[in-house]
mmCIF file of C-alpha atoms in Angstrom:
data_model
loop_
_atom_site.group_PDB
_atom_site.id
_atom_site.type_symbol
_atom_site.label_atom_id
_atom_site.label_comp_id
_atom_site.label_asym_id
_atom_site.label_seq_id
_atom_site.Cartn_x
_atom_site.Cartn_y
_atom_site.Cartn_z
ATOM 1 C CA GLU D 1 94.036 106.277 122.485
ATOM 2 C CA ASP D 2 90.219 105.609 122.105
ATOM 3 C CA ALA D 3 89.628 109.241 121.212
ATOM 4 C CA VAL D 4 91.949 109.233 118.744
ATOM 5 C CA THR D 5 90.814 105.901 117.283
ATOM 6 C CA LYS D 6 87.300 107.319 116.657
ATOM 7 C CA LEU D 7 88.583 110.562 115.187
ATOM 8 C CA LEU D 8 90.174 108.580 112.471
ATOM 9 C CA ILE D 9 87.163 106.356 112.107
ATOM 10 C CA ALA D 10 85.194 109.231 112.012
ATOM 11 C CA LEU D 11 87.129 110.796 109.328
ATOM 12 C CA VAL D 12 87.010 108.050 106.945
ATOM 13 C CA LEU D 13 83.442 107.531 107.358
ATOM 14 C CA THR D 14 82.753 111.107 106.661
ATOM 15 C CA ILE D 15 84.991 111.243 103.678
ATOM 16 C CA LEU D 16 83.256 107.974 102.266
ATOM 17 C CA THR D 17 80.046 109.279 102.257
ATOM 18 C CA SER D 18 80.689 111.906 99.889
ATOM 19 C CA PHE D 19 82.816 109.626 97.395
ATOM 20 C CA ALA D 20 81.596 107.366 94.588
ATOM 21 C CA ALA D 21 83.140 103.909 93.666
ATOM 22 C CA HIS D 22 85.714 104.014 91.142
ATOM 23 C CA SER D 23 86.615 101.085 88.640
ATOM 24 C CA GLN D 24 89.971 102.065 87.784
ATOM 25 C CA GLU D 25 92.788 99.052 87.983
ATOM 26 C CA MET D 26 93.615 98.051 91.364
ATOM 27 C CA ILE D 27 97.173 98.739 92.594
ATOM 28 C CA THR D 28 98.194 97.762 96.583
ATOM 29 C CA ASP D 29 101.051 98.981 98.685
ATOM 30 C CA ARG D 30 100.626 95.567 100.699
ATOM 31 C CA PRO D 31 101.731 92.688 101.144
ATOM 32 C CA ASP D 32 105.363 94.058 100.376
ATOM 33 C CA PHE D 33 107.493 96.818 102.067
ATOM 34 C CA THR D 34 107.922 98.774 98.877
ATOM 35 C CA GLU D 35 105.192 101.147 98.383
ATOM 36 C CA SER D 36 103.787 101.719 94.964
ATOM 37 C CA ALA D 37 104.201 104.850 92.849
ATOM 38 C CA ILE D 38 100.876 105.176 91.972
ATOM 39 C CA VAL D 39 97.968 106.968 94.052
ATOM 40 C CA VAL D 40 94.488 105.641 94.247
ATOM 41 C CA PRO D 41 91.715 107.154 92.113
ATOM 42 C CA LYS D 42 90.342 110.688 92.914
ATOM 43 C CA LYS D 43 87.037 110.272 95.028
ATOM 44 C CA SER D 44 87.827 106.767 96.061
ATOM 45 C CA VAL D 45 89.301 105.159 99.250
ATOM 46 C CA GLN D 46 90.852 101.990 99.259
ATOM 47 C CA PHE D 47 91.544 99.725 102.344
ATOM 48 C CA GLU D 48 94.200 97.279 103.354
ATOM 49 C CA LEU D 49 94.540 95.486 105.997
ATOM 50 C CA GLY D 50 95.788 91.915 107.229
ATOM 51 C CA ALA D 51 97.500 90.142 110.191
ATOM 52 C CA GLY D 52 101.373 89.724 110.510
ATOM 53 C CA PHE D 53 103.491 87.286 112.473
ATOM 54 C CA GLN D 54 107.114 87.448 113.463
ATOM 55 C CA ARG D 55 109.563 85.616 115.513
ATOM 56 C CA SER D 56 112.618 87.117 116.781
ATOM 57 C CA GLN D 57 114.960 85.107 118.454
ATOM 58 C CA ASP D 58 112.841 83.864 121.728
ATOM 59 C CA VAL D 59 110.172 86.485 120.892
ATOM 60 C CA ASP D 60 106.771 85.728 119.041
ATOM 61 C CA GLU D 61 104.763 89.027 117.933
ATOM 62 C CA MET D 62 101.392 88.801 116.215
ATOM 63 C CA GLN D 63 100.104 92.259 114.891
ATOM 64 C CA TYR D 64 96.487 93.287 113.635
ATOM 65 C CA PRO D 65 94.542 94.551 111.743
ATOM 66 C CA ASN D 66 97.771 96.429 109.914
ATOM 67 C CA LEU D 67 94.882 98.857 108.488
ATOM 68 C CA LEU D 68 95.909 101.290 105.595
ATOM 69 C CA ALA D 69 93.209 103.570 104.355
ATOM 70 C CA ARG D 70 94.240 105.296 101.233
ATOM 71 C CA ILE D 71 91.835 108.336 100.509
ATOM 72 C CA GLY D 72 92.254 109.732 96.794
ATOM 73 C CA LEU D 73 91.754 113.633 97.314
ATOM 74 C CA HIS D 74 93.462 114.595 93.752
ATOM 75 C CA ASP D 75 94.328 112.910 90.711
ATOM 76 C CA ARG D 76 98.024 113.019 92.368
ATOM 77 C CA PHE D 77 97.448 113.150 95.948
ATOM 78 C CA GLU D 78 96.352 110.520 98.279
ATOM 79 C CA LEU D 79 95.801 110.975 102.428
ATOM 80 C CA ARG D 80 96.741 107.475 104.132
ATOM 81 C CA LEU D 81 95.630 106.942 107.578
ATOM 82 C CA GLY D 82 97.265 104.253 109.380
ATOM 83 C CA LEU D 83 96.246 101.833 112.289
ATOM 84 C CA PRO D 84 98.866 99.084 112.633
ATOM 85 C CA GLY D 85 96.387 98.257 115.830
ATOM 86 C CA TRP D 86 97.770 95.503 118.352
ATOM 87 C CA THR D 87 100.498 93.737 118.903
ATOM 88 C CA ALA D 88 100.313 90.517 120.818
ATOM 89 C CA MET D 89 103.797 89.423 122.273
ATOM 90 C CA GLU D 90 104.866 85.951 123.774
ATOM 91 C CA PHE D 91 108.329 85.953 125.489
ATOM 92 C CA SER D 92 109.761 84.027 128.894
ATOM 93 C CA GLY D 93 106.383 82.179 129.088
ATOM 94 C CA GLN D 94 104.498 85.535 129.103
ATOM 95 C CA SER D 95 102.180 87.089 126.888
ATOM 96 C CA LYS D 96 100.899 90.710 126.707
ATOM 97 C CA THR D 97 99.161 93.037 124.061
ATOM 98 C CA TYR D 98 99.894 96.645 123.334
ATOM 99 C CA PHE D 99 98.345 99.099 121.241
ATOM 100 C CA GLN D 100 100.716 100.635 118.538
ATOM 101 C CA ASP D 101 101.124 104.384 117.270
ATOM 102 C CA VAL D 102 98.891 105.460 114.549
ATOM 103 C CA TYR D 103 100.208 107.295 111.500
ATOM 104 C CA VAL D 104 99.307 109.925 108.582
ATOM 105 C CA GLU D 105 100.865 109.906 105.197
ATOM 106 C CA GLY D 106 100.460 112.055 102.425
ATOM 107 C CA LYS D 107 101.550 110.453 98.702
ATOM 108 C CA LEU D 108 102.043 112.723 96.006
ATOM 109 C CA GLN D 109 102.354 111.048 92.484
ATOM 110 C CA MET D 110 104.874 113.166 90.540
ATOM 111 C CA THR D 111 103.909 111.761 87.104
ATOM 112 C CA PRO D 112 101.022 110.417 85.044
ATOM 113 C CA ASN D 113 99.846 106.893 85.324
ATOM 114 C CA ASP D 114 101.117 105.728 81.806
ATOM 115 C CA ALA D 115 104.683 107.258 82.676
ATOM 116 C CA VAL D 116 107.878 105.071 81.680
ATOM 117 C CA LEU D 117 109.251 105.841 85.138
ATOM 118 C CA PRO D 118 106.118 106.329 87.702
ATOM 119 C CA MET D 119 107.698 108.214 90.277
ATOM 120 C CA ALA D 120 105.986 109.561 93.942
ATOM 121 C CA ILE D 121 107.124 111.093 97.446
ATOM 122 C CA ILE D 122 105.560 109.943 100.682
ATOM 123 C CA LEU D 123 105.611 112.143 103.554
ATOM 124 C CA ALA D 124 104.756 110.241 106.758
ATOM 125 C CA ALA D 125 104.578 111.063 110.725
ATOM 126 C CA THR D 126 103.297 108.826 113.517
ATOM 127 C CA ALA D 127 101.197 109.769 116.420
ATOM 128 C CA PRO D 128 102.157 108.834 120.169
ATOM 129 C CA THR D 129 98.629 106.892 120.895
ATOM 130 C CA GLY D 130 100.415 103.533 121.771
ATOM 131 C CA ASP D 131 101.263 101.665 125.127
ATOM 132 C CA ASP D 132 104.151 103.156 126.863
ATOM 133 C CA ILE D 133 105.954 99.884 126.390
ATOM 134 C CA VAL D 134 106.026 100.208 122.499
ATOM 135 C CA SER D 135 105.635 103.971 122.072
ATOM 136 C CA THR D 136 108.231 106.593 123.139
ATOM 137 C CA GLY D 137 105.639 108.965 123.550
ATOM 138 C CA LYS D 138 106.971 111.356 120.650
ATOM 139 C CA SER D 139 106.226 111.543 116.798
ATOM 140 C CA ASP D 140 108.489 109.665 114.319
ATOM 141 C CA PHE D 141 108.617 111.634 110.846
ATOM 142 C CA GLY D 142 110.228 111.225 107.438
ATOM 143 C CA LEU D 143 109.474 110.800 103.534
ATOM 144 C CA LYS D 144 110.166 107.871 101.221
ATOM 145 C CA TYR D 145 110.868 108.147 97.281
ATOM 146 C CA ALA D 146 109.052 105.572 94.947
ATOM 147 C CA ILE D 147 109.877 104.487 91.316
ATOM 148 C CA ALA D 148 108.551 101.709 89.185
ATOM 149 C CA TYR D 149 109.578 100.349 85.698
ATOM 150 C CA ASP D 150 107.432 97.884 83.639
ATOM 151 C CA PHE D 151 109.615 95.834 81.720
ATOM 152 C CA SER D 152 106.971 93.772 79.768
ATOM 153 C CA GLY D 153 103.339 93.797 81.161
ATOM 154 C CA ARG D 154 104.346 90.625 83.117
ATOM 155 C CA ILE D 155 107.386 91.833 85.142
ATOM 156 C CA SER D 156 107.959 95.216 87.024
ATOM 157 C CA LEU D 157 110.232 96.623 89.379
ATOM 158 C CA GLY D 158 109.452 98.953 92.145
ATOM 159 C CA ALA D 159 112.138 100.728 94.709
ATOM 160 C CA ASN D 160 111.978 102.966 97.550
ATOM 161 C CA VAL D 161 114.492 104.962 99.629
ATOM 162 C CA GLY D 162 113.581 107.015 102.630
ATOM 163 C CA LEU D 163 114.944 108.812 105.766
ATOM 164 C CA PHE D 164 113.322 109.111 109.170
ATOM 165 C CA SER D 165 113.857 110.847 112.475
ATOM 166 C CA ARG D 166 112.827 108.463 115.134
ATOM 167 C CA ALA D 167 112.693 109.194 118.550
ATOM 168 C CA GLU D 168 114.541 107.484 121.288
ATOM 169 C CA THR D 169 114.978 107.534 124.733
ATOM 170 C CA GLY D 170 117.400 110.103 124.363
ATOM 171 C CA ASP D 171 118.284 112.011 121.237
ATOM 172 C CA ARG D 172 116.477 111.439 118.214
ATOM 173 C CA ILE D 173 118.229 109.235 115.511
ATOM 174 C CA LEU D 174 118.201 109.094 111.493
ATOM 175 C CA SER D 175 117.033 106.010 110.099
ATOM 176 C CA SER D 176 117.452 105.227 106.434
ATOM 177 C CA LEU D 177 115.475 102.584 104.645
ATOM 178 C CA ALA D 178 115.629 101.009 101.008
ATOM 179 C CA SER D 179 113.884 98.072 99.452
ATOM 180 C CA VAL D 180 113.508 96.619 96.160
ATOM 181 C CA ALA D 181 110.375 94.554 94.747
ATOM 182 C CA VAL D 182 110.246 92.372 91.569
ATOM 183 C CA GLY D 183 106.705 91.810 90.548
ATOM 184 C CA VAL D 184 105.439 89.136 88.112
ATOM 185 C CA SER D 185 102.010 88.517 86.545
ATOM 186 C CA VAL D 186 101.067 84.823 86.436
ATOM 187 C CA THR D 187 98.195 85.248 85.117
ATOM 188 C CA GLN D 188 95.476 88.236 85.221
ATOM 189 C CA ARG D 189 94.405 87.098 88.331
ATOM 190 C CA VAL D 190 97.332 85.835 90.022
ATOM 191 C CA GLY D 191 100.636 87.968 90.877
ATOM 192 C CA LEU D 192 103.962 86.995 92.861
ATOM 193 C CA PHE D 193 106.360 89.386 94.294
ATOM 194 C CA PHE D 194 110.114 89.074 95.761
ATOM 195 C CA GLU D 195 111.523 91.482 97.607
ATOM 196 C CA THR D 196 114.448 92.643 99.677
ATOM 197 C CA PHE D 197 114.404 95.587 102.256
ATOM 198 C CA ALA D 198 116.354 96.893 105.268
ATOM 199 C CA GLU D 199 116.096 99.739 107.483
ATOM 200 C CA MET D 200 119.613 101.098 108.618
ATOM 201 C CA PRO D 201 119.510 103.358 111.679
ATOM 202 C CA GLU D 202 122.284 105.452 112.761
ATOM 203 C CA ASN D 203 125.119 103.803 114.720
ATOM 204 C CA ALA D 204 123.623 100.732 114.324
ATOM 205 C CA SER D 205 123.355 97.310 112.540
ATOM 206 C CA TRP D 206 120.899 97.337 109.545
ATOM 207 C CA ALA D 207 118.646 94.282 109.537
ATOM 208 C CA PRO D 208 117.651 92.617 106.018
ATOM 209 C CA VAL D 209 114.997 90.960 104.940
ATOM 210 C CA PHE D 210 113.874 88.866 102.108
ATOM 211 C CA ASP D 211 110.153 88.220 101.303
ATOM 212 C CA ALA D 212 107.847 86.675 98.763
ATOM 213 C CA GLY D 213 104.137 86.284 98.282
ATOM 214 C CA VAL D 214 101.402 85.818 95.998
ATOM 215 C CA THR D 215 98.548 87.963 95.180
ATOM 216 C CA PHE D 216 95.190 86.916 94.131
ATOM 217 C CA LEU D 217 92.416 89.192 92.470
ATOM 218 C CA ALA D 218 89.196 88.233 93.259
ATOM 219 C CA THR D 219 87.385 91.141 91.836
ATOM 220 C CA SER D 220 88.609 94.327 90.084
ATOM 221 C CA LEU D 221 88.054 95.789 93.782
ATOM 222 C CA LEU D 222 89.214 92.799 96.114
ATOM 223 C CA GLN D 223 92.536 91.517 96.295
ATOM 224 C CA PHE D 224 93.873 88.585 98.650
ATOM 225 C CA ASP D 225 97.549 88.076 99.664
ATOM 226 C CA VAL D 226 100.062 85.906 101.615
ATOM 227 C CA ALA D 227 103.877 86.479 102.062
ATOM 228 C CA PHE D 228 106.662 84.978 103.831
ATOM 229 C CA GLY D 229 109.876 86.306 104.928
ATOM 230 C CA LEU D 230 113.096 85.384 106.401
ATOM 231 C CA GLY D 231 116.129 87.922 107.950
ATOM 232 C CA LEU D 232 119.213 87.769 106.409
ATOM 233 C CA ASN D 233 121.589 88.489 109.141
ATOM 234 C CA SER D 234 121.392 87.979 113.110
ATOM 235 C CA PHE D 235 120.150 91.585 113.571
ATOM 236 C CA ALA D 236 117.101 90.992 111.490
ATOM 237 C CA VAL D 237 113.936 88.965 112.315
ATOM 238 C CA ASP D 238 114.055 85.010 111.940
ATOM 239 C CA HIS D 239 110.914 85.017 109.791
ATOM 240 C CA ILE D 240 107.756 86.762 109.225
ATOM 241 C CA ILE D 241 104.319 85.850 107.596
ATOM 242 C CA GLY D 242 101.686 87.729 106.925
ATOM 243 C CA LEU D 243 98.126 87.453 105.289
ATOM 244 C CA GLY D 244 95.565 89.809 104.385
ATOM 245 C CA ALA D 245 92.870 91.441 101.735
ATOM 246 C CA SER D 246 92.521 94.959 100.224
ATOM 247 C CA PHE D 247 89.593 96.388 98.911
ATOM 248 C CA ARG D 248 88.198 99.661 97.234
ATOM 249 C CA ILE D 249 84.978 101.448 97.532
#
């Protein structure tokens, strides 16, 4: 685990030394579940991180740092390195902390930034670096399709659909996912979003969630966020809370 973490950090730092700062408008993939259809600018690196809390029945979980490094390698392609980090769980009067699997993704933007319907495809795979109790010891892999539409410059719509092959204790299962998010620009610095998403595992009940949040653009390259969510059936989490920050260098 330590070797993999150090390798990811070394890779990011190596790329950083050759990249210059970029001032293009900042678009983040957090705090909502829906991924954007736009990649970060070429020769820039955007970090998105935060802490999330969720309660499901009698189990409380806190995850941090939820780090995603988005590295612009081309005008329409970004490499994405994910470090969910640690999950602190409390249940039955006990408290334990586990390290989660890391992941690698590539986002290919299929349309120009000013397209009426921006579209992108994200290919994803996890590496089995987590502790045994939270990791199957095998990789998951899949893809997402992202699309967006800007209604008026103040209201935008984003949607994702995806399919993943997930390793279980026995055979692999296919799990589909879908999300729809509405973004509202309140001012030049303050934004709101409202979203519903669900993962639908093969031969299992789906778990829909509704969430909403606020973003604050402190500078052109620094954004803070806070979000709240509620499960919409008995199979989903009871509630979730998250806060974080995103910045580009």
